[in-house]
Structures are given as structure tokens and as C-alpha cells.
PDB file of C-alpha atoms in Angstrom:
ATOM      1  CA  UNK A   1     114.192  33.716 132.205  1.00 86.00           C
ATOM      2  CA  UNK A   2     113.159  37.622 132.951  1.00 96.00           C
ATOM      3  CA  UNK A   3     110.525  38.153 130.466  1.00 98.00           C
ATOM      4  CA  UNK A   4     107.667  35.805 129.495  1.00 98.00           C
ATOM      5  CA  UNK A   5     104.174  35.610 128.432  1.00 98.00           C
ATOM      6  CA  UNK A   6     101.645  33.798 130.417  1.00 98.00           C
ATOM      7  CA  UNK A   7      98.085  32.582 129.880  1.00 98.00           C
ATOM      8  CA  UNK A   8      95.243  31.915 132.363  1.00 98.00           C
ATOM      9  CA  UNK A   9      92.392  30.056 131.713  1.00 98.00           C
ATOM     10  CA  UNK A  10      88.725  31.612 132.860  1.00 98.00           C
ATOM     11  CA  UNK A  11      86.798  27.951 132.955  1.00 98.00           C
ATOM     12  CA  UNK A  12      82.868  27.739 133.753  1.00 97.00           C
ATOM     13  CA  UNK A  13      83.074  23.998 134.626  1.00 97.00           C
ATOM     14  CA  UNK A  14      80.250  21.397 134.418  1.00 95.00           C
ATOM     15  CA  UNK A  15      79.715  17.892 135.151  1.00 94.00           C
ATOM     16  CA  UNK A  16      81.184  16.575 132.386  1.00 95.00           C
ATOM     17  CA  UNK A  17      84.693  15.735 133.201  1.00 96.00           C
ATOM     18  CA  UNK A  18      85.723  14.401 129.995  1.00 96.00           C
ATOM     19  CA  UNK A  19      84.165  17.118 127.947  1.00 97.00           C
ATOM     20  CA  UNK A  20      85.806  19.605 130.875  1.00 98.00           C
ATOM     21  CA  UNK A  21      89.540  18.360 129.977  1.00 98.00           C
ATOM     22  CA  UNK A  22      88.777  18.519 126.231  1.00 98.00           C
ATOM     23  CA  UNK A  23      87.637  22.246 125.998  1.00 98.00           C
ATOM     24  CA  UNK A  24      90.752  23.050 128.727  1.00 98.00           C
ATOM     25  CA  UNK A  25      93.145  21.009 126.485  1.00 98.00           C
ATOM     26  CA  UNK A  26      92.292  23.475 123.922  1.00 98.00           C
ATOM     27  CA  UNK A  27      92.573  26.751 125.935  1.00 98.00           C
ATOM     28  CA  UNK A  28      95.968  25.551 126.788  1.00 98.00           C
ATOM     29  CA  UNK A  29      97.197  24.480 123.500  1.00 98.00           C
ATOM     30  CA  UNK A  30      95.590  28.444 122.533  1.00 98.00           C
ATOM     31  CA  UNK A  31      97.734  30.010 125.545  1.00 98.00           C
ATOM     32  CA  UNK A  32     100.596  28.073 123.912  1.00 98.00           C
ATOM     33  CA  UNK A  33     100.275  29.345 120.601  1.00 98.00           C
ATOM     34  CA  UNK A  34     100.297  32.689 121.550  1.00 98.00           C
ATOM     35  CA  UNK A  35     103.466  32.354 123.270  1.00 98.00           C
ATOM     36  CA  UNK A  36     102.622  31.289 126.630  1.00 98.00           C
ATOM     37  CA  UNK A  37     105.615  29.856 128.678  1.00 98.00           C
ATOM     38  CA  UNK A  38     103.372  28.938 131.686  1.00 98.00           C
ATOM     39  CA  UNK A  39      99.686  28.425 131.476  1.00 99.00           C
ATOM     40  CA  UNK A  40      97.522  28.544 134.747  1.00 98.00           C
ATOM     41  CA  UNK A  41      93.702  27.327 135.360  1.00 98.00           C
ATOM     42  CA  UNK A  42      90.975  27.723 138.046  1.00 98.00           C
ATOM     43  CA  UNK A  43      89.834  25.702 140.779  1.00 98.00           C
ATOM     44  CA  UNK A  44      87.805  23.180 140.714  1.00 97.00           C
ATOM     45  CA  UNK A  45      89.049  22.928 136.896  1.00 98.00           C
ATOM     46  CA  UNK A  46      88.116  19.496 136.018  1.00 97.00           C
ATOM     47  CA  UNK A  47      84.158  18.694 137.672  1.00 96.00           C
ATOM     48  CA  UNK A  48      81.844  20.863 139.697  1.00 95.00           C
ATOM     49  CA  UNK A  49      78.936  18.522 140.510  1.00 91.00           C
ATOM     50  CA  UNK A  50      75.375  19.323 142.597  1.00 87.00           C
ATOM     51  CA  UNK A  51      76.263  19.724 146.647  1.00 79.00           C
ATOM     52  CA  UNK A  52      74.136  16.790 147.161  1.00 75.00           C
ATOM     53  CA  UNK A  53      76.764  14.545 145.461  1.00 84.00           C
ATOM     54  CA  UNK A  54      79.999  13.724 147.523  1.00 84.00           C
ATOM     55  CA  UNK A  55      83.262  15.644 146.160  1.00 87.00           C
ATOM     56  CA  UNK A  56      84.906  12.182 147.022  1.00 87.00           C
ATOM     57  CA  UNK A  57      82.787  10.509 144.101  1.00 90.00           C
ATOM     58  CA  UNK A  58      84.736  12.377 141.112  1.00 91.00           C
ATOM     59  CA  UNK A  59      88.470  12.760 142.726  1.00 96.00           C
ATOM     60  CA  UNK A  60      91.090  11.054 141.677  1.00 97.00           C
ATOM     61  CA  UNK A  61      95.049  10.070 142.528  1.00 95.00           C
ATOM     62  CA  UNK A  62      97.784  10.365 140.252  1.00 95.00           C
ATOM     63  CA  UNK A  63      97.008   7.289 138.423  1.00 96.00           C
ATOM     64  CA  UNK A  64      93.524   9.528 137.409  1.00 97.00           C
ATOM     65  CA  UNK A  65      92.529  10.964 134.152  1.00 97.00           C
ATOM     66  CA  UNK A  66      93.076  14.915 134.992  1.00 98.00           C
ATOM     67  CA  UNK A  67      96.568  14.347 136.079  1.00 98.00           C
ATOM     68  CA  UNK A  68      97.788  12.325 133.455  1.00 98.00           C
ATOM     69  CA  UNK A  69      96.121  14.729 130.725  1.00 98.00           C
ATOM     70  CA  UNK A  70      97.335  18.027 132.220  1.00 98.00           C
ATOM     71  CA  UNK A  71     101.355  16.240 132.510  1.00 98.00           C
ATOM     72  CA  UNK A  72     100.648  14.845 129.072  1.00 98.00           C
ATOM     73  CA  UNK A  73      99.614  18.330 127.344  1.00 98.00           C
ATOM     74  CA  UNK A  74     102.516  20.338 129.353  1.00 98.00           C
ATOM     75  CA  UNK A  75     104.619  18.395 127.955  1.00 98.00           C
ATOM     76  CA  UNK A  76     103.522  17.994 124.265  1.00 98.00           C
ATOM     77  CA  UNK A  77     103.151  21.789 124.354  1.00 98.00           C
ATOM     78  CA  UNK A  78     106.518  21.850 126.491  1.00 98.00           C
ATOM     79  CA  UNK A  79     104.822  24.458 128.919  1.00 98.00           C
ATOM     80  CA  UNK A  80     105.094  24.808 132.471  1.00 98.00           C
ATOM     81  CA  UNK A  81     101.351  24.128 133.329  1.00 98.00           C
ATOM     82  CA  UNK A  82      99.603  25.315 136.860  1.00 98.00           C
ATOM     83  CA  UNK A  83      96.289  22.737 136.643  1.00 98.00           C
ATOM     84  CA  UNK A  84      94.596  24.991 139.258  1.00 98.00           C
ATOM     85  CA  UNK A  85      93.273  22.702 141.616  1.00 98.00           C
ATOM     86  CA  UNK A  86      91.228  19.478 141.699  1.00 98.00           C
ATOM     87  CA  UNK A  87      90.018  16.632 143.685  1.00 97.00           C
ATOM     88  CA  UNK A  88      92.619  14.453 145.675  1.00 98.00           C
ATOM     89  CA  UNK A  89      91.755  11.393 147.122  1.00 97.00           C
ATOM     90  CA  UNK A  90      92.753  10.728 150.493  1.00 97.00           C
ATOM     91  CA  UNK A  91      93.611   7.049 151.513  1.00 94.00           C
ATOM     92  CA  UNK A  92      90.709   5.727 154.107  1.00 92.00           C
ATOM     93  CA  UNK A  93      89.018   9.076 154.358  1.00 94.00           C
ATOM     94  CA  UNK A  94      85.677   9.975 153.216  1.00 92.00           C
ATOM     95  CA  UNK A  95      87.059  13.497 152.438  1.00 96.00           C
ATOM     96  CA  UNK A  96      89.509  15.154 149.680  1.00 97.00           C
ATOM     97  CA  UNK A  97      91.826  17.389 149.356  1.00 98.00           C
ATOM     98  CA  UNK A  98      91.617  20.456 147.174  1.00 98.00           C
ATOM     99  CA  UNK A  99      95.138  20.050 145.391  1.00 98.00           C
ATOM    100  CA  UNK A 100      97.338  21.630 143.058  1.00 98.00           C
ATOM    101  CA  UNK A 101      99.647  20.135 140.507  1.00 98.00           C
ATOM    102  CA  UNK A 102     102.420  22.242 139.060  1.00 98.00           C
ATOM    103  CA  UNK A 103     104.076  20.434 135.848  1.00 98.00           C
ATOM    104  CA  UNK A 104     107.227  21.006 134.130  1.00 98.00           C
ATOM    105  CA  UNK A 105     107.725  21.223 130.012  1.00 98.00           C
ATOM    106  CA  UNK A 106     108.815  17.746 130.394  1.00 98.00           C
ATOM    107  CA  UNK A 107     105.127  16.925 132.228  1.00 98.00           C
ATOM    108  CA  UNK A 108     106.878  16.116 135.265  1.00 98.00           C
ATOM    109  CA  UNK A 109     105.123  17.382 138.865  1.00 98.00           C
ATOM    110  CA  UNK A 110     107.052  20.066 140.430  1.00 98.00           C
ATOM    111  CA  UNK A 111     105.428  20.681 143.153  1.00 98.00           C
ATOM    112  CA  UNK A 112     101.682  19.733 144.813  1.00 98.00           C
ATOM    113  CA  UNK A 113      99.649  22.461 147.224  1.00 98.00           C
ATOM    114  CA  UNK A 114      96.583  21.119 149.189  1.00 98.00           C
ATOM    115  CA  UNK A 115      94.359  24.236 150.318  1.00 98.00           C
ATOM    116  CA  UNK A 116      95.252  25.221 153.837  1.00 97.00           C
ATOM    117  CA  UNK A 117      91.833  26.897 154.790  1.00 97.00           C
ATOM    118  CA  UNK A 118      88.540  25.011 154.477  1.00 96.00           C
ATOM    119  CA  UNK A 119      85.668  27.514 154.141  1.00 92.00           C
ATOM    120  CA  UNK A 120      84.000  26.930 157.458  1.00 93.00           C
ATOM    121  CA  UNK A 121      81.568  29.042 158.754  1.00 88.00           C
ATOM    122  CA  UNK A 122      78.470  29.743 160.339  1.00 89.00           C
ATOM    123  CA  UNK A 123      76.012  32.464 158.507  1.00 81.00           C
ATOM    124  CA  UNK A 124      74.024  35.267 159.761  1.00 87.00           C
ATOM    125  CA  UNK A 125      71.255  32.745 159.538  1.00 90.00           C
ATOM    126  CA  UNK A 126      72.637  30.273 162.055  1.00 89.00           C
ATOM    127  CA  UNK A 127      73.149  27.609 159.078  1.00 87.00           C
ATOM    128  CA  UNK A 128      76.595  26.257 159.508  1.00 88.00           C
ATOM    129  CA  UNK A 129      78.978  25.978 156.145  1.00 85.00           C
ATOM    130  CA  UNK A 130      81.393  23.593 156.398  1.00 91.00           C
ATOM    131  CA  UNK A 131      83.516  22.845 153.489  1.00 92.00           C
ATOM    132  CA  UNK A 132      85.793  20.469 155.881  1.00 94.00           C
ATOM    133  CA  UNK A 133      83.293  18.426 155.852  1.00 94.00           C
ATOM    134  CA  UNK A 134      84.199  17.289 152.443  1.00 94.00           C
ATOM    135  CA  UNK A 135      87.489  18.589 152.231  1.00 96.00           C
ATOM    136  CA  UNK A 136      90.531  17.937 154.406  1.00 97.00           C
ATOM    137  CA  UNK A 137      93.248  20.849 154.944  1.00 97.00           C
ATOM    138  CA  UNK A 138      96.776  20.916 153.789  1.00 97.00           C
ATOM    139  CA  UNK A 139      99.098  21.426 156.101  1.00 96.00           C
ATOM    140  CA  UNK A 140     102.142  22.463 153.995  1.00 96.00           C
ATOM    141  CA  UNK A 141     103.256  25.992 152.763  1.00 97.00           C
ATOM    142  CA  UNK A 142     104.670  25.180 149.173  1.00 98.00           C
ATOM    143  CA  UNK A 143     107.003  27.554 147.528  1.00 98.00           C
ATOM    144  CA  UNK A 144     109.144  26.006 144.503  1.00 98.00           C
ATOM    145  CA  UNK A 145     111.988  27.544 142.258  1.00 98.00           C
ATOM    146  CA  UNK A 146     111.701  27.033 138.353  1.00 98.00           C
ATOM    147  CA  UNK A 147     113.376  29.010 135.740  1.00 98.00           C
ATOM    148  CA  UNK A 148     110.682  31.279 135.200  1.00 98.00           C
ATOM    149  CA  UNK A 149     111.069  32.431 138.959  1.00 98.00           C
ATOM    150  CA  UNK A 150     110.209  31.207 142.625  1.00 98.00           C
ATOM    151  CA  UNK A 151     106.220  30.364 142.635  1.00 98.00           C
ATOM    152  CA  UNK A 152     103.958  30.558 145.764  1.00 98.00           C
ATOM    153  CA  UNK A 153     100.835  28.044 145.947  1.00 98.00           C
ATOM    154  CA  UNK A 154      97.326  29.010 147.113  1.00 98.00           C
ATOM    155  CA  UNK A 155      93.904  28.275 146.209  1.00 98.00           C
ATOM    156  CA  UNK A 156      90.752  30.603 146.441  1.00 97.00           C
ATOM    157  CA  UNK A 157      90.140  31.104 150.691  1.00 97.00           C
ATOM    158  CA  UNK A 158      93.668  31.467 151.778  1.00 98.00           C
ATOM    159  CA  UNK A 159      92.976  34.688 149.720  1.00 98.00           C
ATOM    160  CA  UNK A 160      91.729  35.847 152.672  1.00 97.00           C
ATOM    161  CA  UNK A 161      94.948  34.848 155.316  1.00 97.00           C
ATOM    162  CA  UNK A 162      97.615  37.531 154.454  1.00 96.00           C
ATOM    163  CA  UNK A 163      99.954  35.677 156.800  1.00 94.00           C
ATOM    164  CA  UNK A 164     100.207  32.839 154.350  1.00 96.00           C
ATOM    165  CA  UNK A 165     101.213  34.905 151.335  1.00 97.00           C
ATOM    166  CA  UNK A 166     103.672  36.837 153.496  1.00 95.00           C
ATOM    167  CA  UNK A 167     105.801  33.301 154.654  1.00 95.00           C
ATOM    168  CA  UNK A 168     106.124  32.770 150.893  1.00 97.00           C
ATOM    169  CA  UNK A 169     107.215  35.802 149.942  1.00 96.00           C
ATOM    170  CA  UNK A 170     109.769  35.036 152.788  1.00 94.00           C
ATOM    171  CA  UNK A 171     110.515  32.127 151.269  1.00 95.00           C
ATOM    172  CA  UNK A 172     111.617  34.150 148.138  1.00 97.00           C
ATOM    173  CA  UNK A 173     108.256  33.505 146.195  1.00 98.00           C
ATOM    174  CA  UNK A 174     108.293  35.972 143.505  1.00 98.00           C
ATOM    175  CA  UNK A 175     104.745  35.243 141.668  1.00 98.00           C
ATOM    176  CA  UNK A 176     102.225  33.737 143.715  1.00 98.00           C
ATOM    177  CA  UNK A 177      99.317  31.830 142.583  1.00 98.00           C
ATOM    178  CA  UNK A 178      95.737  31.911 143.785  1.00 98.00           C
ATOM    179  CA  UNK A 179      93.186  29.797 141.530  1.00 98.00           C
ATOM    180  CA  UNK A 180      89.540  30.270 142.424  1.00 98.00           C
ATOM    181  CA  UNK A 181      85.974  29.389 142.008  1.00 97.00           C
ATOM    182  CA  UNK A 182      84.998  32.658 143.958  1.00 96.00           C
ATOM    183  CA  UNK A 183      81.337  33.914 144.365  1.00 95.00           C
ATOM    184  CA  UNK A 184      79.744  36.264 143.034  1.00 96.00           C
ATOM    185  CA  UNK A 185      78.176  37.845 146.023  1.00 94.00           C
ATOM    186  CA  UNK A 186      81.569  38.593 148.054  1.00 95.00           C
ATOM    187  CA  UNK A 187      83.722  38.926 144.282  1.00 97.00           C
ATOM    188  CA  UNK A 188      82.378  41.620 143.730  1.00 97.00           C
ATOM    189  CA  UNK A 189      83.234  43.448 146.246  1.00 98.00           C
ATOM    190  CA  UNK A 190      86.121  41.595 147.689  1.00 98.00           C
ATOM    191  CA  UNK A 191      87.803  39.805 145.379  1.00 98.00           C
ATOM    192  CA  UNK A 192      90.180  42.668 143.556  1.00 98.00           C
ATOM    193  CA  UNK A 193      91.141  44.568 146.655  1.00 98.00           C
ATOM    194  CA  UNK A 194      92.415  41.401 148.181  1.00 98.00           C
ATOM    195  CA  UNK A 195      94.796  40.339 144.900  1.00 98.00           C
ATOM    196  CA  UNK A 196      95.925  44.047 145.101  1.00 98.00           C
ATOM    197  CA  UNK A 197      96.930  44.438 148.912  1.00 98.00           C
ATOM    198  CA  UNK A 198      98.755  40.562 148.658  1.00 98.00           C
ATOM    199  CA  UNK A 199     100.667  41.896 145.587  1.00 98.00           C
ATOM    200  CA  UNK A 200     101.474  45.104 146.732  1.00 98.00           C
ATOM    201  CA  UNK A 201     102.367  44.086 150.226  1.00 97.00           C
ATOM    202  CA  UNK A 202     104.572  41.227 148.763  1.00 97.00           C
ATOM    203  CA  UNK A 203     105.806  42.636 145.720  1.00 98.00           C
ATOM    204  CA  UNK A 204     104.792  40.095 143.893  1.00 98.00           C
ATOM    205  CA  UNK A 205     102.644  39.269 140.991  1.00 98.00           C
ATOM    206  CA  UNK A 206      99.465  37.852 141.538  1.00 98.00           C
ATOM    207  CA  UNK A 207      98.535  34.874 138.786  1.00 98.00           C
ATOM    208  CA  UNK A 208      94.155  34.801 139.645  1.00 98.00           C
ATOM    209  CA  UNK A 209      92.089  32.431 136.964  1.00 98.00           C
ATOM    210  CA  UNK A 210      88.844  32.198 138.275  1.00 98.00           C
ATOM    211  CA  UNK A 211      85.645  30.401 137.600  1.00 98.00           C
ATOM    212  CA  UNK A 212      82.974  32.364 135.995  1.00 98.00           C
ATOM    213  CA  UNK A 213      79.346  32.128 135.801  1.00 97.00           C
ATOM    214  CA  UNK A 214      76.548  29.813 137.340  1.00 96.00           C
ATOM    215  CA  UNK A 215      77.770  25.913 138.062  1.00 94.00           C
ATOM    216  CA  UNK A 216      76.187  23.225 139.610  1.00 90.00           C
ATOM    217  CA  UNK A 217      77.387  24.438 143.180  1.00 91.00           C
ATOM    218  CA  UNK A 218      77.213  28.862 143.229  1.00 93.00           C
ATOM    219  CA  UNK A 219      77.598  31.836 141.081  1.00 96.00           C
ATOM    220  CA  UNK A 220      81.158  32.215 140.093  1.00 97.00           C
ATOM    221  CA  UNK A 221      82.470  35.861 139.890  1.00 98.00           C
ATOM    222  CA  UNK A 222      85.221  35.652 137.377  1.00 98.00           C
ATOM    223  CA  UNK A 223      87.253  38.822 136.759  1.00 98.00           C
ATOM    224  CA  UNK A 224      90.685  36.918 136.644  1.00 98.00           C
ATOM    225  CA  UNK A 225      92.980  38.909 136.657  1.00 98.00           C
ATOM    226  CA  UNK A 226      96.857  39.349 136.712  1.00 99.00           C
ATOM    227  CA  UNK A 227      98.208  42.149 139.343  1.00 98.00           C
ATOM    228  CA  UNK A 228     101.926  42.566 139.167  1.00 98.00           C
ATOM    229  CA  UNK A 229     104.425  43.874 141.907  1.00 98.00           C
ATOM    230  CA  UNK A 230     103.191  47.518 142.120  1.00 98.00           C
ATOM    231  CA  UNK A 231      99.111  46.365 142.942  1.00 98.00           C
ATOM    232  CA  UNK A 232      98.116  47.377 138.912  1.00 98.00           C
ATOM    233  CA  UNK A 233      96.126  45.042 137.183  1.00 98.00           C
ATOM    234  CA  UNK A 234      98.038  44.454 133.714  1.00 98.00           C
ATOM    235  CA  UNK A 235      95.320  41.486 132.210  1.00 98.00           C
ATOM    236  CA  UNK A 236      92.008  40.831 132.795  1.00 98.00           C
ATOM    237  CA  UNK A 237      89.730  38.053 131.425  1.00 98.00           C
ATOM    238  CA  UNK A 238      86.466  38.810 129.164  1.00 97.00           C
ATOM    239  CA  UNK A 239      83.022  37.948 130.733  1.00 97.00           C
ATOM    240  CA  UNK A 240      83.328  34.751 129.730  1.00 98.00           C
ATOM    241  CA  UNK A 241      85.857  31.484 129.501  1.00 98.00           C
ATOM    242  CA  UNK A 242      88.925  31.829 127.905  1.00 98.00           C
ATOM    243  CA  UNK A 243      92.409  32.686 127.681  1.00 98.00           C
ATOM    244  CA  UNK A 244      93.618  36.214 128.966  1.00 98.00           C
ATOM    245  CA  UNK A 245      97.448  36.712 128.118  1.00 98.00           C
ATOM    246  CA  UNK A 246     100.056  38.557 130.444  1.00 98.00           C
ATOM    247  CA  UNK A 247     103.507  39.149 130.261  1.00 98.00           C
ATOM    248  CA  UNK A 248     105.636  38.773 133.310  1.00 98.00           C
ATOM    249  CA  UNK A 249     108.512  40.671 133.728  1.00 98.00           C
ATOM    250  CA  UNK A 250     111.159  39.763 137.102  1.00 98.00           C
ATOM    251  CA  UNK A 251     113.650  43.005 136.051  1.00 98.00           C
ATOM    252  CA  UNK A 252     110.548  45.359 136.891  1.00 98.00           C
ATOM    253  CA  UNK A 253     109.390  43.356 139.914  1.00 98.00           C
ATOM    254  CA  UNK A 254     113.764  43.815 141.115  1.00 98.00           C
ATOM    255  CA  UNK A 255     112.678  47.561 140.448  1.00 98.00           C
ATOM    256  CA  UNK A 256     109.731  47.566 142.612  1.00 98.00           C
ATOM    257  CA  UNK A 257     111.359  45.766 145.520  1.00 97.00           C
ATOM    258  CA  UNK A 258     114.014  48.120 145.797  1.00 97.00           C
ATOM    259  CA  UNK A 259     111.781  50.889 145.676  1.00 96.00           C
ATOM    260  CA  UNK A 260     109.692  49.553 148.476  1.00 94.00           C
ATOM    261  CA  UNK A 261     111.662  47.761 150.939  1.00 93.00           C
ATOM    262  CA  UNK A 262     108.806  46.380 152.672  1.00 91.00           C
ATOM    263  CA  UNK A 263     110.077  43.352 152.847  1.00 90.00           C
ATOM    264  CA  UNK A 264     113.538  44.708 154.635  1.00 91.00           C
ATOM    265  CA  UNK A 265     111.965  46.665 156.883  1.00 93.00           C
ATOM    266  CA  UNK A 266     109.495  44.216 158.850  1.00 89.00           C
ATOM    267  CA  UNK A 267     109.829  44.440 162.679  1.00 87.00           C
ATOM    268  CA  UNK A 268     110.346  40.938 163.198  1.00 83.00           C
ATOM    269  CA  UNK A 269     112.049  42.009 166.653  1.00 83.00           C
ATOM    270  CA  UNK A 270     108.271  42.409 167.665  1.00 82.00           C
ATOM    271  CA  UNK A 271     106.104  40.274 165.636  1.00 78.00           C
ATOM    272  CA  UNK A 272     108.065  36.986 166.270  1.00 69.00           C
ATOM    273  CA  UNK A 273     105.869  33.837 165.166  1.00 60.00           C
ATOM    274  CA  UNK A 274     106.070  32.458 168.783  1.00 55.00           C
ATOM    275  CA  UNK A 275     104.442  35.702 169.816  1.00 47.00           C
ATOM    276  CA  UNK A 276     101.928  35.786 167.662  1.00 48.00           C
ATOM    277  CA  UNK A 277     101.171  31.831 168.910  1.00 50.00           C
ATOM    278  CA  UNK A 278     101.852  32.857 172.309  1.00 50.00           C
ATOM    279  CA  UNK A 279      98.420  35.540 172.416  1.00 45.00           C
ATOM    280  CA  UNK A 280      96.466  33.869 170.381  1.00 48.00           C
ATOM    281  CA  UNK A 281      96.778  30.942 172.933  1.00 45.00           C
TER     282      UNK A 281
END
């Protein structure tokens, strides 16, 4: 398919799980009415609970209540349904992963991305940030090919590692995905010009849903957006949760590509991966 609609889902999640899934069961089931081939949600969709309580106490396997009610409602809506990211348990580890889940219109999983980059840091302050603490990092790049295209997976941070986004486009992904539950403080000054330069150095379309508003954790940003091959911003959400529509269209990003080249015209005579390795050792 060369032309669909899409719908992404602005959440401001609470501690509530179950009454979470019910109000994003609806915004789906909303996307889908309007047309929507392929919904997408945030991260952190499901839960956001107080720092002081462990991530580890509300994640879940695929046995868990988010994952079989996202598979369930792609495929009662018979949607292809991006369920943003949640909280993966990890056998024998205190930690998570921040995960994924890409379903078919059948509710099958296509494919499952766990975050690459933790958000670890140390502040002007000296107080040390350490999100892998908590959560443990992927270490997969996951591209997968569907009908409606070849998809790139990301989550929020890797926003910030170009090199990632580049290796999928290499891959052939043609719409890359990058749920969030972005701040306010660095949104609004970062967030846009980084879903512009991935999709214009790409050429691809950038699919953001991101968390809005004050949770139990930080100050979401919101502002999701959809930025297609050229860097323009064709949807963006309302101050507030819902569904923004968008309508994807491969024949224009074709257009775009050949108009560009960038892709074509890397030097990877110089930049070779093994050099890059090689001084950063």
C-alpha cells in the first residue's frame, strides 16, 4: 500500500493501568474509525508511577495485560498497531527493558525494539541520572517490512544518536518510529529540530506520539508530531491527549529520495564502521 492514513495517540498516563488501557483502547478504536491503517502510541503508554517505586513492580511479559489488550484490539479493529513502549520484564534481573511491540491486523507481534540508550548522566549539579539503573539496554537494531512499508524502531533518547536512525534507513527503513515521554525543559527547545534533521537526513517520515503534561515522574512536552521525507511537519497533536491523523504517502517519499540522493552519495570509502570503532578506541 502507497497511501494511508495514520493515527497517533498523545497519552498523559497515570497510575492506573487498567483505567490507562481503557481510555487508549478508545483512542485507537477513534484512530480506526477515521480511517487509520496503523495506529501508534507513546512511551511509557500503559503506567508512569512515582520514581520512588521500582519500574520492575508494574512490567509485565507477554503473558501480561498490556500485551494481550493491544494484540487483542489490533486485531478486532484489524489495524497494524505500534503500542509505543512499555515495561519488559527481564528473567532474574531487578531491571526492565523499555520495549516495543509492533502488531499485525491479525494481533500477531511483528517485531519487538528494546531502547538502545539508557538516559545516563551526570547534571551540572554533580547529581548522577541513571536510568540504567532501572532499565537494561537493547542491544538490537530492529527494522521490519509490512505492507504499509519498511518501519524503523526507536524510543524517546536514541532521538538523540543520529547513527542509529541512519543504519535503518540503510536497512531500507522507510518510516521510522520514535515514541516518547520527552520533557518539557529540553522539548521545547530540542525536540522538533531533532525529528526534522533525522527525517530530512533519512528521507524518511518521522511517526513522534509523545506524552504530554505533568505525570507522576516529569513534565511531558507533547507536540507529537508527524514530519515526512522533506523535514515538514504535516500533523501535529492539540495541547492535550488524543488522536492527531496523518496521511502517509511512499510515491512522494520515492520523489524525495530521488531528489536528494543523500543516501547514494555517503562516503562510506572514509567513514567505514571499523573506523569509526577504531578512534573512538
Amino acid at each position: 500500500m502507497r497511501k494511508y492514513q495514520i493515527g497517533i495517540v498523545q497519552l498523559s498516563s497515570g497510575e492506573d493501568k487498567k483505567e490507562n488501557l481503557n481510555r487508549i483502547c478508545g483512542y485507537i478504536q477513534e484512530a480506526a474509525e477515521n480511517g487509520a491503517r496503523l495506529v501508534v502510541l507513546t512511551e511509557n503508554m500503559n503506567v508512569i508511577t512515582k520514581a520512588s517505586l521500582p519500574v520492575s513492580d508494574f512490567a509485565e511479559d507477554e503473558s501480561g495485560e498490556t500485551y494481550q489488550r493491544i494484540s487483542d484490539t489490533a486485531k478486532r479493529l484489524g489495524v497494524y498497531l505500534h503500542g509505543g513502549s512499555w515495561a519488559e520484564k527481564i528473567p532474574g534481573d531487578s531491571r526492565v527493558y523499555n520495549t516495543s511491540f509492533l502488531f499485525s491486523p491479525k494481533g500477531e507481534l511483528l517485531a519487538k525494539y528494546r531502547k538502545l540508550h539508557t538516559f545516563d548522566i551526570v547534571l551540572p549539579t554533580g547529581k548522577a541520572v541513571r536510568e540504567s539503573e532501572e532499565v537494561a539496554a537493547g542491544d538490537s537494531i530492529v527494522t521490519v517490512e509490512t505492507e504499509l512499508g519498511v518501519f524503523g524502531l526507536a524510543i524517546c533518547y536514541d532521538l538523540r544518536f543520529p547513527e542509529l536512525y541512519r543504519l535503518m534507513a540503510e536497512r531500507g527503513a522507510q518510516i521510522l518510529f520514535n515514541p516518547s515521554n520527552f520533557t518539557l525543559p529540553t522539548g521545547k527547545d530540542h525536540w522538533e529540530p531533532l525529528l526534522r534533521a533525522r527525517a530530512i537526513e533519512n528521507s524518511c517520515y518521522m511517526i513522534a506520539p509523545n506524552q504530554i503534561g505533568r505525570n507522576a515522574r516529569l513534565t511531558a512536552f507533547g507536540s507529537s508530531m508527524v514530519i515526512d521525507p522533506w523535514g515538514t511537519v504535516i500533523a501535529r497533536a492539540k495541547e492535550e491527549p488524543g488522536v492527531t491523523m496523518a496521511e502517509i504517502d511512499l510515491d512522494y517519499l520515492d520523489r524525495v529520495r530521488a531528489r536528494m540522493q543523500t543516501l547514494e552519495n555517503r562516503r562510506t570509502d572514509i567513514y567505514r564502521l571499523g573506523e569509526v570503532l577504531r578512534f573512538c578506541g
